[in-house]
Coordinates of C-alpha atoms in Angstrom, one line a residue:
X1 CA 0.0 0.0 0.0
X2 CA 1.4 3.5 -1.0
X3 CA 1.2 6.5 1.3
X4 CA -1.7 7.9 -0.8
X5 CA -3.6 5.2 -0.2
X6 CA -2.7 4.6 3.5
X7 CA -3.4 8.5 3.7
X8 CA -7.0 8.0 2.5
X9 CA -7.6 4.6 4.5
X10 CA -6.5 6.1 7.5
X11 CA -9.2 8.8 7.1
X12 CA -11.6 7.0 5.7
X13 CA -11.3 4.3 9.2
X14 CA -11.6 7.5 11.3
X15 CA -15.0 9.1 9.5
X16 CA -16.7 6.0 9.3
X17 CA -15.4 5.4 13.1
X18 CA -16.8 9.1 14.1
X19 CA -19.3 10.5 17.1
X20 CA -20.7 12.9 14.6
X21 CA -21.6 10.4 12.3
X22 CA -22.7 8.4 14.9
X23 CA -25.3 11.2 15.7
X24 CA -26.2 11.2 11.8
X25 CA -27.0 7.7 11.3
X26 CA -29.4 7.9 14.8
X27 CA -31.0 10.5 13.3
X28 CA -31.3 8.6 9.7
X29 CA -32.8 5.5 11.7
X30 CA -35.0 7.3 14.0
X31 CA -36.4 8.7 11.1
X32 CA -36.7 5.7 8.8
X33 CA -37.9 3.4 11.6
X34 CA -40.2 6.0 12.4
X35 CA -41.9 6.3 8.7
X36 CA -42.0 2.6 8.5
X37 CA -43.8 1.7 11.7
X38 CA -46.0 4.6 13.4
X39 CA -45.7 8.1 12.7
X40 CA -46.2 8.0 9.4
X41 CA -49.0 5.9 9.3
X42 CA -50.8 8.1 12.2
X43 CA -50.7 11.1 10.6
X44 CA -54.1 10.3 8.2
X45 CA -55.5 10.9 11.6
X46 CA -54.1 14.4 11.9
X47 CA -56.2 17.3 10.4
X48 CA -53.2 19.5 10.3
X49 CA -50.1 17.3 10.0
X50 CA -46.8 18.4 11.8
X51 CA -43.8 19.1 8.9
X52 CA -41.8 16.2 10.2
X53 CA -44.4 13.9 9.7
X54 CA -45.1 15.4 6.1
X55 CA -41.5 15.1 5.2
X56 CA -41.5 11.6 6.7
X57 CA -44.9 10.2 4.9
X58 CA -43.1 12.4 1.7
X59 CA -40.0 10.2 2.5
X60 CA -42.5 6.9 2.4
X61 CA -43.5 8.0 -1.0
X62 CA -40.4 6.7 -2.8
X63 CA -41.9 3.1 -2.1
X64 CA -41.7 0.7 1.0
X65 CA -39.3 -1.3 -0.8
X66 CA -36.7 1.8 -1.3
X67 CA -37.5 2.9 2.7
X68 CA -36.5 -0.7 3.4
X69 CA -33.5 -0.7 1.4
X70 CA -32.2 2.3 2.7
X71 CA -33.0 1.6 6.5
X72 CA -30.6 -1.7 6.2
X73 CA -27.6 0.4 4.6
X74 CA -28.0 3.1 7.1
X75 CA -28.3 -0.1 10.2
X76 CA -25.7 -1.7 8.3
X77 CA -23.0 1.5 8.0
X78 CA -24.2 1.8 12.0
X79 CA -23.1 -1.5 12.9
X80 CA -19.5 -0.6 11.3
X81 CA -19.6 3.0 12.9
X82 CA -19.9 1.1 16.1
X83 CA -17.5 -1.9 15.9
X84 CA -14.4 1.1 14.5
X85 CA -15.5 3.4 17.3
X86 CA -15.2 0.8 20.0
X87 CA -12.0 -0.5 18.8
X88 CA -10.5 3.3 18.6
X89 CA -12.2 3.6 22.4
X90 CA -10.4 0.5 23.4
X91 CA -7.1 2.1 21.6
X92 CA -7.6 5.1 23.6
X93 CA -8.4 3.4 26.6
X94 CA -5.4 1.1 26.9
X95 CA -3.1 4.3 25.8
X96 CA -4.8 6.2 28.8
X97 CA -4.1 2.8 31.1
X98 CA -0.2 2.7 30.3
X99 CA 0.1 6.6 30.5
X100 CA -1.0 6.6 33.8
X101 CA 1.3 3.9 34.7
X102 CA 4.6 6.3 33.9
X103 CA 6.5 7.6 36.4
X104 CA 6.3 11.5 36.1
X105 CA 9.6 13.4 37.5
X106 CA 9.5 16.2 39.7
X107 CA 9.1 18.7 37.4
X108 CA 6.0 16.8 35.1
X109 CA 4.0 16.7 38.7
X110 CA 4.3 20.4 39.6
X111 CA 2.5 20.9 36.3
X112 CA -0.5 19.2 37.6
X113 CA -3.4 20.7 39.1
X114 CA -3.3 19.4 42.4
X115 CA 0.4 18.8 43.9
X116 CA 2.4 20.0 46.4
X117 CA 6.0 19.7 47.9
X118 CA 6.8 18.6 51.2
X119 CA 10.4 18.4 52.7
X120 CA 11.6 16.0 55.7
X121 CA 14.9 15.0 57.1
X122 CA 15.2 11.2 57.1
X123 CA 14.2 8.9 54.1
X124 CA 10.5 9.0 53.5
X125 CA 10.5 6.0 51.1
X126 CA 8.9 3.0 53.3
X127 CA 6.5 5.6 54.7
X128 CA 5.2 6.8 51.5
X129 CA 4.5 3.7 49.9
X130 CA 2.8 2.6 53.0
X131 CA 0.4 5.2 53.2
X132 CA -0.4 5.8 49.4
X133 CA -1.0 1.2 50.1
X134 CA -3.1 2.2 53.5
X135 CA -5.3 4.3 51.2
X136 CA -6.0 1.3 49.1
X137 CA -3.9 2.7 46.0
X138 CA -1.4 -0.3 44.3
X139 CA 1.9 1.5 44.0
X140 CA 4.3 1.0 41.6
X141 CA 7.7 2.9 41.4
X142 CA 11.5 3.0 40.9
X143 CA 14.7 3.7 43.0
X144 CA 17.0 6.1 41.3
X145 CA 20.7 7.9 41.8
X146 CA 18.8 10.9 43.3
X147 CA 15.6 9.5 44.9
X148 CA 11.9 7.2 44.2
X149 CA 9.5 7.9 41.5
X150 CA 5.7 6.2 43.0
X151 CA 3.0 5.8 40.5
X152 CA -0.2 4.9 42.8
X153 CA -4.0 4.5 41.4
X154 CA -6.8 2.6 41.9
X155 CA -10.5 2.1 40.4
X156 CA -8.5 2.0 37.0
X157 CA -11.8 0.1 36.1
X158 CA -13.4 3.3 35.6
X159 CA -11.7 4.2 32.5
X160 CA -13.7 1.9 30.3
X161 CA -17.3 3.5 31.7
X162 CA -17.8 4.8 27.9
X163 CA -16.9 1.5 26.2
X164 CA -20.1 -0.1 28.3
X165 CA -22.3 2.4 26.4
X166 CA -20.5 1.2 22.4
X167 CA -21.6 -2.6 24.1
X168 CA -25.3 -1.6 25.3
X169 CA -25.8 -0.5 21.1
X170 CA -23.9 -3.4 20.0
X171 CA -26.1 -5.9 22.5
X172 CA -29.4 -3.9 21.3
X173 CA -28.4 -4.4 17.8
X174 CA -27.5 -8.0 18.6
X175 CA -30.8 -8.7 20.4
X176 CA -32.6 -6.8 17.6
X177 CA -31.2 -8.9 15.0
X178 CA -31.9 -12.5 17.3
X179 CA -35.8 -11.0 17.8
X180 CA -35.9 -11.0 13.7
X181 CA -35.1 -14.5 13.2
X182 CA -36.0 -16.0 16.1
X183 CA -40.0 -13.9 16.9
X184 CA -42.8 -15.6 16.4
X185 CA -46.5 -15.0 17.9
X186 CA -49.7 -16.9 17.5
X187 CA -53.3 -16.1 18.9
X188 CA -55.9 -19.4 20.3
X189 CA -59.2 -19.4 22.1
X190 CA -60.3 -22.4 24.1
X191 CA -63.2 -23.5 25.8
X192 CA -63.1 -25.5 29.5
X193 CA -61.8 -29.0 28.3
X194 CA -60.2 -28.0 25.3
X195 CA -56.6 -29.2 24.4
X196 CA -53.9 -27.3 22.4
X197 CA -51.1 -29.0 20.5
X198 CA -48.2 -25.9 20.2
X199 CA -47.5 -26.6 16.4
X200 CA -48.8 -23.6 13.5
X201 CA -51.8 -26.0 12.1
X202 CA -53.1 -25.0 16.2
X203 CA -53.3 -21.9 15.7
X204 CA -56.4 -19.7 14.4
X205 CA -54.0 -17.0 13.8
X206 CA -49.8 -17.0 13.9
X207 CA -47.1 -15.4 12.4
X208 CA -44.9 -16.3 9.6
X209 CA -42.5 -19.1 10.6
X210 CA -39.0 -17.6 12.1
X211 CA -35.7 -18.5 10.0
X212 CA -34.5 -20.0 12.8
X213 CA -35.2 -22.5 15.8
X214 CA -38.9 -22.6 13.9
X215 CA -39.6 -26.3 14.4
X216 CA -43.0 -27.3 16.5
X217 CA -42.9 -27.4 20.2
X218 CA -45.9 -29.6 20.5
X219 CA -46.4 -29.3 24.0
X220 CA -50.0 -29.7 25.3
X221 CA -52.1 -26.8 26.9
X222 CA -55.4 -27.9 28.2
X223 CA -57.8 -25.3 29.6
X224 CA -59.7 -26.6 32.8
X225 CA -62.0 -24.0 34.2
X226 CA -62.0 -20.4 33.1
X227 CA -62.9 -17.5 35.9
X228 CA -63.6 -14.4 35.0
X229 CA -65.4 -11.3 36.7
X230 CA -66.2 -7.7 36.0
X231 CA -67.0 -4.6 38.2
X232 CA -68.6 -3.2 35.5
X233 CA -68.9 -4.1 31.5
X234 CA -65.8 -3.1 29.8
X235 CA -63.6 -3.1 33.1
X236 CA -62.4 -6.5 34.4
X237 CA -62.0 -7.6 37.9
X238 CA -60.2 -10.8 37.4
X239 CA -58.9 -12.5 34.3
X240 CA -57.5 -15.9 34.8
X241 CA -57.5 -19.4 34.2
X242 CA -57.0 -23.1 35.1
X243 CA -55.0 -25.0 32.8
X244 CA -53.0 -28.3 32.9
X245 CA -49.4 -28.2 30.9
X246 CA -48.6 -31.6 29.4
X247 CA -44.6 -31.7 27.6
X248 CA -44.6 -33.0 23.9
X249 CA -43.8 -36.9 25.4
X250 CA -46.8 -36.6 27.5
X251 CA -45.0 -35.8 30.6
X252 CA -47.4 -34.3 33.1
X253 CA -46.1 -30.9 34.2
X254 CA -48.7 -30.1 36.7
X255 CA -52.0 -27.7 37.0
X256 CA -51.5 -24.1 36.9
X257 CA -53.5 -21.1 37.8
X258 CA -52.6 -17.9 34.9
X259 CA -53.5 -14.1 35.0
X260 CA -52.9 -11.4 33.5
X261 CA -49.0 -10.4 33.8
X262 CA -48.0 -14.0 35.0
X263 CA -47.9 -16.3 32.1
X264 CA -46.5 -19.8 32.0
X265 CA -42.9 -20.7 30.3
X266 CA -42.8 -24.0 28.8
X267 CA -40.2 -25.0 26.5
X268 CA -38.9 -21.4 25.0
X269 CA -42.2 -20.5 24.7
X270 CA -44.3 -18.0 27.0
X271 CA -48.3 -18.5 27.0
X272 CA -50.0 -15.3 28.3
X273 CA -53.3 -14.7 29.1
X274 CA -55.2 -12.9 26.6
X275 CA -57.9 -9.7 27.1
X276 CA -61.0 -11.8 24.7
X277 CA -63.2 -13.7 26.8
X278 CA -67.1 -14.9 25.7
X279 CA -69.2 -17.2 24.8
X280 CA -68.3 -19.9 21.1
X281 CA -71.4 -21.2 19.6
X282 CA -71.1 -25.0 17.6
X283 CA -73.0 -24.9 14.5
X284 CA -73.6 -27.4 11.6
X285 CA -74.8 -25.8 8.4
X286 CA -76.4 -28.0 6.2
X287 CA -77.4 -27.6 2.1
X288 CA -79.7 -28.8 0.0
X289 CA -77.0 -31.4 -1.2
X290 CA -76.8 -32.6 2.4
X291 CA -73.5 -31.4 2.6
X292 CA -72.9 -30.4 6.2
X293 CA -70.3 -28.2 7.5
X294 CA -69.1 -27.4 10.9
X295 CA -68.5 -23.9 12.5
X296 CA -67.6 -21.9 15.4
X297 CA -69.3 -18.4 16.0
X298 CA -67.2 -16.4 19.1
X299 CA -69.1 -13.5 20.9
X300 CA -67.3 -11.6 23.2
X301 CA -68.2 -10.5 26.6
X302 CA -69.8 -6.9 25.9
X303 CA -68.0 -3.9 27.2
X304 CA -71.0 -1.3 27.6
X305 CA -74.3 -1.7 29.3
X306 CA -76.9 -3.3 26.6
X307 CA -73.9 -3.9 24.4
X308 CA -75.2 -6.7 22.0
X309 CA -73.1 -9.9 22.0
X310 CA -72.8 -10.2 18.0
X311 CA -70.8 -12.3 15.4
X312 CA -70.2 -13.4 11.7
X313 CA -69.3 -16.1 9.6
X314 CA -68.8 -16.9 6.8
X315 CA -69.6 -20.6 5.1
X316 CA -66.3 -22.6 4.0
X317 CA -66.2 -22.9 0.0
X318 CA -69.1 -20.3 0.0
X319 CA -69.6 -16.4 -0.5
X320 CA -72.8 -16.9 2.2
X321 CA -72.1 -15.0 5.3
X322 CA -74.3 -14.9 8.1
X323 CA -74.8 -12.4 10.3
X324 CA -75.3 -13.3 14.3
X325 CA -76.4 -12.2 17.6
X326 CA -76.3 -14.2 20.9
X327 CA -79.1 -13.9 23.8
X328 CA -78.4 -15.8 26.3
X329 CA -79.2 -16.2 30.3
X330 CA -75.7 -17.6 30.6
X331 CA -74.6 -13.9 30.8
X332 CA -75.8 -13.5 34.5
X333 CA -73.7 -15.8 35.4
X334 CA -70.3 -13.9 35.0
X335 CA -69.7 -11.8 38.6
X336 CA -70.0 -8.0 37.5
X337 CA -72.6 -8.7 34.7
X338 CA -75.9 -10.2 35.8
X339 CA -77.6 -6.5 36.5
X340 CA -76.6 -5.1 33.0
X341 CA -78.5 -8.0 30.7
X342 CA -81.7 -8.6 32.2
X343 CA -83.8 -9.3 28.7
X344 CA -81.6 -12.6 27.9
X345 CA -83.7 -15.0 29.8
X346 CA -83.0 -17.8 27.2
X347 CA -80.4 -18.8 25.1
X348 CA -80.8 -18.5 20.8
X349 CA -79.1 -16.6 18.0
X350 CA -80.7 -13.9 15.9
X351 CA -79.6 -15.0 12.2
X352 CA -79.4 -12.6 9.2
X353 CA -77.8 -13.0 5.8
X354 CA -75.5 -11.0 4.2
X355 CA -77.6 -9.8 0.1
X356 CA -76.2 -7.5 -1.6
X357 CA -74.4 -6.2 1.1
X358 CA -77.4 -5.5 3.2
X359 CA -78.6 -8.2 6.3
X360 CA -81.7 -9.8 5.8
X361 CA -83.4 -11.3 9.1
X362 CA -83.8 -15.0 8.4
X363 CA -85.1 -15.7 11.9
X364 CA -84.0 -18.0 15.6
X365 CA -82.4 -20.7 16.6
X366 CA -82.4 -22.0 20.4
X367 CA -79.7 -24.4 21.5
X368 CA -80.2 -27.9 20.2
X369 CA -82.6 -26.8 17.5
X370 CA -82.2 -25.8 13.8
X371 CA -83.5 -23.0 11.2
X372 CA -83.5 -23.0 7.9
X373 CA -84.0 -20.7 4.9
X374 CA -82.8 -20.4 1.5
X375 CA -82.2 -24.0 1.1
X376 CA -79.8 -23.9 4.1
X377 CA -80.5 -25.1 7.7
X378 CA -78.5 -23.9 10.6
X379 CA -78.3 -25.7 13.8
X380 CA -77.5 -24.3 17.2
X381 CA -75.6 -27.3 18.8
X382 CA -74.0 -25.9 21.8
X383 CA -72.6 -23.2 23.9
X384 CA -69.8 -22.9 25.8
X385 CA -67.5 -20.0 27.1
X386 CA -63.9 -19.3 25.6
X387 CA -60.8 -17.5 27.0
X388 CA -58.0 -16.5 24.6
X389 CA -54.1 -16.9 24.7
X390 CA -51.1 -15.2 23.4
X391 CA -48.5 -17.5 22.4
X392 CA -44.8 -16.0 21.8
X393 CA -41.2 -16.6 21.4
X394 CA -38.6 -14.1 21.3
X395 CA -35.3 -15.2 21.7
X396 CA -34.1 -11.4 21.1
X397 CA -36.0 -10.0 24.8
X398 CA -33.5 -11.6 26.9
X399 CA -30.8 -10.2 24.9
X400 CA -32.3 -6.9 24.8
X401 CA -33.0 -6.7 28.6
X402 CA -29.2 -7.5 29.1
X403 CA -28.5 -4.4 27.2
X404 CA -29.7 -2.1 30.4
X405 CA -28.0 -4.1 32.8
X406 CA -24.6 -3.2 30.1
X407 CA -25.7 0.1 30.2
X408 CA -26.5 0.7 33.9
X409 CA -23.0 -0.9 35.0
X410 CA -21.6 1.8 32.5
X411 CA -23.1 4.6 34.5
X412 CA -21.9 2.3 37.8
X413 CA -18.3 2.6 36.2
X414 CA -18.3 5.9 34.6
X415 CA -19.8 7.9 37.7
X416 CA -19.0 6.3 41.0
X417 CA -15.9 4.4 39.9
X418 CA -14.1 6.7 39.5
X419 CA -9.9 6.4 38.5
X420 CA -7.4 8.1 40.8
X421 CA -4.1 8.0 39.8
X422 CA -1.0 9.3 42.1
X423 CA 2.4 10.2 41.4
X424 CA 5.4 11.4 44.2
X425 CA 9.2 12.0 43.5
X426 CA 11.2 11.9 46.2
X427 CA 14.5 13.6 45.6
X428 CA 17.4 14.1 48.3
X429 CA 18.9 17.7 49.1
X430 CA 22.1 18.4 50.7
X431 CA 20.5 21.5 52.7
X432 CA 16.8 20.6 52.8
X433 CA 17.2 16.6 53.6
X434 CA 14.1 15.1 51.5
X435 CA 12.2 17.2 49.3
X436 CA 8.6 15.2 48.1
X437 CA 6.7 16.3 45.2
X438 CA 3.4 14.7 45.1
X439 CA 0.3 15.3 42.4
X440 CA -2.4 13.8 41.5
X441 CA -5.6 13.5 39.2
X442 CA -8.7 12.5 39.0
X443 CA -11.8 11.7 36.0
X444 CA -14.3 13.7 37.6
X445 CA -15.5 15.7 40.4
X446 CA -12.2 17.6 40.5
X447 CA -13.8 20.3 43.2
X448 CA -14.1 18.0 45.5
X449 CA -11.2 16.2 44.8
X450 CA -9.1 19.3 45.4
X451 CA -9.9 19.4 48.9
X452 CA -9.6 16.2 49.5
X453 CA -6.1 16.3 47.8
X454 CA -5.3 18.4 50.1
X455 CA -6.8 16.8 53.2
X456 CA -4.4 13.4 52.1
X457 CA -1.5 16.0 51.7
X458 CA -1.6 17.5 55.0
X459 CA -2.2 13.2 56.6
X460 CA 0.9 12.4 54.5
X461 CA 3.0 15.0 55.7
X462 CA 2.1 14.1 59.0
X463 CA 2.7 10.5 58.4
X464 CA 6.5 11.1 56.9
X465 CA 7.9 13.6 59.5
X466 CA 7.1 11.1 62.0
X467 CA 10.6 9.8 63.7

């Protein structure tokens, strides 16, 4: 490599290493993350949007894919920024570590903010490196032709308080990246005796499969008894339930109570307790072929006073969609709700069709009877209640939460360990006997430092003129 070229290497390492460009590219992907995931998409609710999300939805104009494309170049020359700044940190860190470690002549201390000269008649060597040792300092020196140089620090740990800070963006970046491949989430609703097998054909709704550690748990989550309250509609009391965890050989791993906030760990995998609870009706639709199909119609509990309890679906191979409403006396029965619904003294479904876009009131079914219109007959076979679960995996969380404990030890280190770092030269004089000069310097807090400098000055002098 010619100089030329090492010339512009050198100062190409050092810009893409840089703080300010640092402060560019978290600007770049605050911005593109933004446009891509809230702010952006918000502002059609905004009569009068703010400029930055104008210039950000003007931004999202290029096309998704562009937005995309530029967001991984700018996390990509991030991650580079990073990994050169930390190593250049590390440089300066180390330097800073062995230039504290030199032994400073008489001269080089007096230049120091805080130092001061002492002179004593016999030889002060044992008794300085004893007290700067008492003062838990680790000392270091020489002997010379004309006296002791003492290097003395201690909390030297303190010097890398900024390098924890390049780590808590590198873990983040690193837990980011394991959430991406690894995140997965899936959405099931069971009633009291129900059993869920963890694999994606289980799920009525989940996520795209993760590029890695995808593979089917198939552990076994059976609901047992669902309890529920309300003080009011809308606002619950209690949200929990009684389920039995079986592992994917069978394995019996107990009974377990859930609620919201404390969900059950089973195999990398975290089941929480969902917010949907209500009622799931069984139907059979039959036509006029005979062909008979099975579904499931979920109402959830209502929110509001009178609320109606209402539902839709629509017939497998079919454009027919039916329209539903549940009444039923089984709504008293849930703590917090019994006053609010007192015209659902039996249980039946209100059934319209979907023509044209408009319902059309085809009439109702009770529980264990049928109806039937248009050359279709629905029957009403059962109804039961239903909770709903959250199932996720995140490998990334862990990884992400480890990131504040990187970034709190940095503060730890950077503002209450703080380096000291001592030097003395102790230098014989035919008419003066001894003649000490001792500095010192500290990372932070130098005000106070100052007086304690002087505060250890005055004890050491009082510690070497001792005979």
């Amino acid at each position: 490599m010619n100089v030329s070229n090492k010339i512009f290497f050198d100062a190409l390492v050092r810009f893409l290493g840089s703080l300010k460009l640092s402060f560019v590219l978290l600007l770049l992907l605050g911005a593109l993350a933004a446009q891509k995931a809230i702010m952006a998409q918000k502002a059609i609710d905004m009569e009068d949007e703010p400029w930055f999300l104008t210039a950000l939805n003007t931004l999202g104009g290029i096309s998704p894919e562009a937005v995309s494309t530029l967001l991984m170049v700018v996390l990509g020359l991030f991650v580079i920024n990073l990994l050169l700044s930390s190593v250049k940190m590390v440089k300066k860190v180390r330097g800073r570590q062995e230039a504290f470690k030199r032994l400073k002549t008489a001269r080089e201390i007096s230049r120091l903010a805080d130092h001061a000269v002492i002179t004593v008649t016999g030889d002060p060597s044992d008794r300085l490196i004893a007290f700067f040792a008492g003062r838990g300092l680790k000392v270091t020196g020489e002997q010379g032709p004309e006296g002791i140089r003492l290097h003395a620090g201690k909390r030297q740990a303190g010097l890398w308080g900024g390098f924890f800070f390049h780590l808590t963006f590198m873990i983040v970046l690193v837990g980011a990246l394991l959430s991406t491949l690894t995140r997965y989430a899936g959405y099931i609703a069971l009633s009291p005796g129900d059993i869920f097998v963890e694999k994606r054909s289980g799920y009525m709704r989940v996520t795209d499969r993760p590029l890695l550690f995808g593979r089917d748990r198939l552990f076994r989550l059976r609901l047992d008894n669902i309890d529920v309250s309300y003080w009011k509609p809308g606002l619950a009391k209690q949200r929990a339930n009684i389920v039995t965890l079986f592992a994917a050989d069978g394995t019996d791993l107990g009974r377990q109570r859930m609620e919201i906030n404390h969900p059950l760990h089973v195999d990398g995998v975290t089941v929480y307790q969902g917010t949907r609870q209500g009622f799931v009706a069984d139907l059979h639709v039959t036509d006029r072929a005979g062909t008979t199909v099975k579904a499931r119609a979920r109402f959830r509990f209502p929110e509001q006073p009178g609320e109606r309890m209402t539902s839709s679906i629509t017939l497998p191979g079919t454009e027919v969609t039916l329209l539903m409403e549940l009444f039923t006396e089984k709504i008293r029965e849930i703590q917090g709700l019994e006053r609010f619904f007192p015209n659902h003294i039996a249980t039946l479904i209100k059934v319209s069709s979907v023509e044209r876009g408009a319902p059309v009131f085809r009439g109702v079914v009770f529980r264990g009877t049928a109806l039937s219109f248009e050359g279709l007959t629905v029957g009403f076979d059962d109804l039961k209640p239903y909770s709903s679960f959250v199932v996720k995996r995140d490998y990334g969380v862990p990884v992400i939460f480890a990131s504040f404990i990187s970034l709190l030890l940095g503060l730890i280190v950077a503002y209450y360990w703080v380096p000291e770092n001592w030097w003395a030269a102790c230098e014989r004089n035919e008419e003066e006997g001894y003649r000490i000069t001792i500095g010192a310097v500290t990372e932070r807090y130098s005000e106070t430092f100052a007086e304690r400098f002087a505060e250890q000055v005055e004890a050491l002098q009082s510690e070497v003129r001792k005979t």
